Short mmCIF file of C-alpha atoms in Angstrom, two decimals:
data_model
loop_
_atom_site.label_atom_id
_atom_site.label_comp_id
_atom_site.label_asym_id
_atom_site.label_seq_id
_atom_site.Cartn_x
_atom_site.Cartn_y
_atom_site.Cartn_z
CA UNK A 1426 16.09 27.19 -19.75
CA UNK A 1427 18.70 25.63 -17.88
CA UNK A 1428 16.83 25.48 -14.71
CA UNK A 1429 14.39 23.57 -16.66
CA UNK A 1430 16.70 21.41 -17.62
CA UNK A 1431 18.36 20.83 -14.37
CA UNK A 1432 14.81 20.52 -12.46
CA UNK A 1433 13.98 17.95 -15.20
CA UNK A 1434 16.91 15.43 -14.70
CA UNK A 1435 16.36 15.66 -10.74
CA UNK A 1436 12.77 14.90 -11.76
CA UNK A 1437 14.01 11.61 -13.93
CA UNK A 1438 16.23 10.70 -11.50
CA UNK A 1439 14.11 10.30 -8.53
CA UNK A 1440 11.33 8.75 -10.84
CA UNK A 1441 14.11 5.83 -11.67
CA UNK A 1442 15.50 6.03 -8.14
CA UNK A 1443 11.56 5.36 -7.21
CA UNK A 1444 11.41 2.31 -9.86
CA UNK A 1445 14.80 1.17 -9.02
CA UNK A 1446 13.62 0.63 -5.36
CA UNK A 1447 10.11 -0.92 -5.80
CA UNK A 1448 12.21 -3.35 -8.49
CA UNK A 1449 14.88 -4.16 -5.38
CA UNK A 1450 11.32 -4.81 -3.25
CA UNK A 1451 9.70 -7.13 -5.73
CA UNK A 1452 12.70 -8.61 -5.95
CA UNK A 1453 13.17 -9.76 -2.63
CA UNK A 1454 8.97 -10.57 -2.54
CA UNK A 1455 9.12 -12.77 -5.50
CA UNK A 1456 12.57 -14.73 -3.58
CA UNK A 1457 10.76 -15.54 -0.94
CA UNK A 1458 7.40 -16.17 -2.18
CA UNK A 1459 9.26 -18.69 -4.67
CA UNK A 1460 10.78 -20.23 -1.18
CA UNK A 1461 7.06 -20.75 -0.09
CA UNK A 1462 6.17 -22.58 -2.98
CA UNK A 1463 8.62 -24.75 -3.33
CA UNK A 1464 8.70 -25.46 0.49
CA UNK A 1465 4.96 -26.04 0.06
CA UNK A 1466 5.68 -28.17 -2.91
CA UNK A 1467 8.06 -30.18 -1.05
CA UNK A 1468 5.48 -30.30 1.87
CA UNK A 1469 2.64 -31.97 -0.60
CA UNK A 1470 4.97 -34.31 -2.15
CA UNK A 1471 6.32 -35.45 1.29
CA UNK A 1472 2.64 -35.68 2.45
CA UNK A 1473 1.87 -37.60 -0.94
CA UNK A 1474 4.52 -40.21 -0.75
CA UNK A 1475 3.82 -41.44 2.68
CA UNK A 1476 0.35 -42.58 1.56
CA UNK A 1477 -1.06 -45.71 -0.21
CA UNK A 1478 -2.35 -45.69 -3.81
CA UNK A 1479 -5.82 -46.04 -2.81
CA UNK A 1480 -5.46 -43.46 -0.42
CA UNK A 1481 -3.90 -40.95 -3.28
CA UNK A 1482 -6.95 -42.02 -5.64
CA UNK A 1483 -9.13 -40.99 -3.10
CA UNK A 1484 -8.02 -37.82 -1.64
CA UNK A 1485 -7.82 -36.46 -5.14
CA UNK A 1486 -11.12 -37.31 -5.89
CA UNK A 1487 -12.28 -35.69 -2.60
CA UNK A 1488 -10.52 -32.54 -2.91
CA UNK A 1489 -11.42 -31.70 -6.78
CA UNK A 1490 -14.83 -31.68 -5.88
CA UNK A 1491 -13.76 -29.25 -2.60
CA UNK A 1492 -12.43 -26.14 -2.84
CA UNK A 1493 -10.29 -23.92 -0.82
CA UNK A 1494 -10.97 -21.21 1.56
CA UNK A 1495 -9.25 -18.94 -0.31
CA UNK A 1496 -11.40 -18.87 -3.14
CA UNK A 1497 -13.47 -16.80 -1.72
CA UNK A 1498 -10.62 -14.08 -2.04
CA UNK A 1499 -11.74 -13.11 -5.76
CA UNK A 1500 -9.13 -13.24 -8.21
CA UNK A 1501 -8.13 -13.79 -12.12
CA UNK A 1502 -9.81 -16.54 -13.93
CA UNK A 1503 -7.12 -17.35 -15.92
CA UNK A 1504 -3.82 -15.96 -17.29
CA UNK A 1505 -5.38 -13.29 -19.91
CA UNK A 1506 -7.08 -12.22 -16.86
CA UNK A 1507 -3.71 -12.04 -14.88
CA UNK A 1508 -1.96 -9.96 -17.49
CA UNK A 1509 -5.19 -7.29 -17.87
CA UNK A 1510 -4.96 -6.86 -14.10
CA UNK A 1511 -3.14 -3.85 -12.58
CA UNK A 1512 -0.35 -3.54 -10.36
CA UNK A 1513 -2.42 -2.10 -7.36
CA UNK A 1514 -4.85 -5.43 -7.78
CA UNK A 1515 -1.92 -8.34 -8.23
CA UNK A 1516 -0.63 -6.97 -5.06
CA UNK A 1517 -4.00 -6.17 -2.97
CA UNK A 1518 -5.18 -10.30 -4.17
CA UNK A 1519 -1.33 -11.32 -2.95
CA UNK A 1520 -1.88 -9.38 0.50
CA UNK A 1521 -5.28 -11.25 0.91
CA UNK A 1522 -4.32 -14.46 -0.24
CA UNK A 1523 -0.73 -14.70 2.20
CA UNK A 1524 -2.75 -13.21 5.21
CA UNK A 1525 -5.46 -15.80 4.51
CA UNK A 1526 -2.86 -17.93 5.66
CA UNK A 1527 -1.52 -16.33 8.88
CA UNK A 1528 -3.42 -18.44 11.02
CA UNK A 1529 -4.13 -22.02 8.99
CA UNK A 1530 -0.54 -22.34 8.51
CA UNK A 1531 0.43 -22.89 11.84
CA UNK A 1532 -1.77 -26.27 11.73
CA UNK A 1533 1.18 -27.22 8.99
CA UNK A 1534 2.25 -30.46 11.66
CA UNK A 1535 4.57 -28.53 14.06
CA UNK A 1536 7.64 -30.40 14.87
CA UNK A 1537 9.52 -30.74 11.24
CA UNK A 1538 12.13 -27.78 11.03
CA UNK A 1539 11.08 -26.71 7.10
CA UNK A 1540 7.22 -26.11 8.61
CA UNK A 1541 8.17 -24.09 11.31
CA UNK A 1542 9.63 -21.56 8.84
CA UNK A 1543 6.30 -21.05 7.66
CA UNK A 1544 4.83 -18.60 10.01
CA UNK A 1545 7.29 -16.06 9.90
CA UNK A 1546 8.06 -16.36 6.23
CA UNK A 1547 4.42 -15.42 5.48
CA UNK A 1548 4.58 -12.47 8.16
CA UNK A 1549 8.19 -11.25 6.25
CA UNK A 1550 6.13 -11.48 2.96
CA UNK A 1551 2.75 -10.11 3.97
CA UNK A 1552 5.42 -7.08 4.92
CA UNK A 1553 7.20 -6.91 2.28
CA UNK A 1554 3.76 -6.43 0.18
CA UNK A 1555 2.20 -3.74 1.92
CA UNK A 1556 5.34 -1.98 1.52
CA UNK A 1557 4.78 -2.22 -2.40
CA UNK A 1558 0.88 -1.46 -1.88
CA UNK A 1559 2.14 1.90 -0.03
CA UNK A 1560 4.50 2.60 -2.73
CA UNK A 1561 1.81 1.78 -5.67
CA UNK A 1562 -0.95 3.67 -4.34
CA UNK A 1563 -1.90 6.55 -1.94
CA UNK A 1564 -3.59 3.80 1.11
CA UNK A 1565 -7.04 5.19 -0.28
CA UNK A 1566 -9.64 2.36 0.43
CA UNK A 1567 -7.38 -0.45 -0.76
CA UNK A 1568 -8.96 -2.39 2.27
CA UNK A 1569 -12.26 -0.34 3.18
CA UNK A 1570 -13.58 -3.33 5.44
CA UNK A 1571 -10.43 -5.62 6.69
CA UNK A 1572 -12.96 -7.79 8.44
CA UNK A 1573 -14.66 -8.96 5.55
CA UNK A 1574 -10.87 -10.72 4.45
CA UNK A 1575 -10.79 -12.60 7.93
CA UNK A 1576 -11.79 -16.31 6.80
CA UNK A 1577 -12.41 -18.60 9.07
CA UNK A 1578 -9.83 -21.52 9.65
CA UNK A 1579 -10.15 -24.39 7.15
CA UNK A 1580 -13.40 -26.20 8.07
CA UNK A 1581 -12.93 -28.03 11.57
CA UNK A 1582 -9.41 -28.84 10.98
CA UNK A 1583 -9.04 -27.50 14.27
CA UNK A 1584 -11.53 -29.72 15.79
CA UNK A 1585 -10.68 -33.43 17.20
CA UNK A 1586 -10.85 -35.72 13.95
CA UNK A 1587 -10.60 -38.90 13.40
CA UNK A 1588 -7.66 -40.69 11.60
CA UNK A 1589 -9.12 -40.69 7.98
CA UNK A 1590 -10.38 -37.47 8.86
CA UNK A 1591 -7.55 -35.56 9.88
CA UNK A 1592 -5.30 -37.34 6.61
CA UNK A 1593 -8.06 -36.09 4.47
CA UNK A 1594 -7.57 -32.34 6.18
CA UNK A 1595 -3.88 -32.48 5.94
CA UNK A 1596 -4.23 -33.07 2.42
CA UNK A 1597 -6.71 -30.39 1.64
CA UNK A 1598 -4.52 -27.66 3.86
CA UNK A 1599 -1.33 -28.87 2.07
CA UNK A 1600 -2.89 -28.96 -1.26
CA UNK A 1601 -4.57 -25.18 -0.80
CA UNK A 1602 -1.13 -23.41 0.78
CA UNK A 1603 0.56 -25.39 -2.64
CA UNK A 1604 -2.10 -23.57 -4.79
CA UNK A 1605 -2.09 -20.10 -3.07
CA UNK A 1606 1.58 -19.38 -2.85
CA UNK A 1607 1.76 -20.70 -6.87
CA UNK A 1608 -0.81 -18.04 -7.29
CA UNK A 1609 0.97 -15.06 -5.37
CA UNK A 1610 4.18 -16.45 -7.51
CA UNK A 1611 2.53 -15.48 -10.65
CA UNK A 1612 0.97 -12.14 -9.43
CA UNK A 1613 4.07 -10.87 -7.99
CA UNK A 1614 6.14 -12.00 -10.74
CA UNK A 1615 4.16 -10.29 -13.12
CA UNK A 1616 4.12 -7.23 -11.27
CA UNK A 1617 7.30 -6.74 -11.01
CA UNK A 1618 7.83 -7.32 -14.61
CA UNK A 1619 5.55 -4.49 -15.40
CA UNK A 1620 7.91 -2.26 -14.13
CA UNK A 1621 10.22 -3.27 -16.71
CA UNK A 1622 8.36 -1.94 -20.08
CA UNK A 1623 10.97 -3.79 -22.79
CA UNK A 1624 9.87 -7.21 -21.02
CA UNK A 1625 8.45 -9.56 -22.28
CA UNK A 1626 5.30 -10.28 -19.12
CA UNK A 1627 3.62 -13.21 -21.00
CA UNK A 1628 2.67 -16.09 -18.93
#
């Protein structure tokens, strides 16, 4: 009986040493993940201010009847949605959706200090999440086809554009990296709450 005991507690104690780590790794996600948002919020604003009225009437028009290239990463609807979704899927849409980024985000204007911080920050966090994938599941087809998540750079942004052009792509690429990292905000941060069961997760 008392072996059964004793094997029991080393059994609990692992399983909270196990929690207690993945909680120390979402931590550290969700920190930096916040960083990108509110760098990318900073970005858009920036981006925002140094244009005319007209301009901002426009280029909001425009871009709520565009979409990003991102969306074709399928993911919740809404935030019932969010909450019904497993651990395993908040993290395998956050992997996609950061990685999606990898390349478009060097086209983030090089030159000011806060973009150049990008790149790696994105690399650090598409890192840190596969850790928590590995630790959430056993790497059974998570990603059966990897190709099928390579999307293509963000229309010809690459491409020599004109100057109303290239403001309207600058807009669209600042708007979309705003909108992704707010999304792989919320799934993180309500991942990592589900491994606290007396929280309250609501959205």
């Amino acid at each position: 009986i008392n072996l059964c005991v004793f094997l029991s507690v080393l059994c609990l104690t692992a399983s909270c040493q196990s929690i207690s780590d993945s909680q120390r790794l979402f931590s550290i996600a969700v920190s930096r993940v916040q960083h990108l948002h509110l760098l990318a919020q900073r970005l858009f604003s920036d981006f925002e201010s140094s244009l005319q009225t007209e301009e901002q009437r426009q280029l909001n028009k425009i871009f709520l009847q565009d979409f990003c290239n991102s969306d074709y990463i399928i993911s919740p609807i809404d935030k019932h949605e969010t909450q019904r979704s497993s651990v395993l899927k908040l993290l395998s849409i956050s992997y996609r959706l950061v990685d999606s980024w990898e390349y478009p985000s060097r086209a983030l204007a090089p030159g000011s200090a806060p973009r150049n911080q990008i790149s790696p920050k994105l690399s650090e966090l598409k890192t840190g999440i596969l850790l928590l994938i590995g630790a959430n599941q056993d790497g059974a087809e998570l990603f059966p086809d990897s190709s099928a998540f390579q999307l293509a750079p963000y229309g010809n942004y690459y491409q020599s554009l004109g100057g109303d052009e290239s403001m309207r792509r600058t807009y669209e690429l600042l708007a979309c990296f705003k909108k992704d990292m707010h999304k792989v905000e919320t799934y993180l941060t309500v991942a990592k709450c589900r491994l606290s069961p007396e929280a309250n997760c609501t959205l």
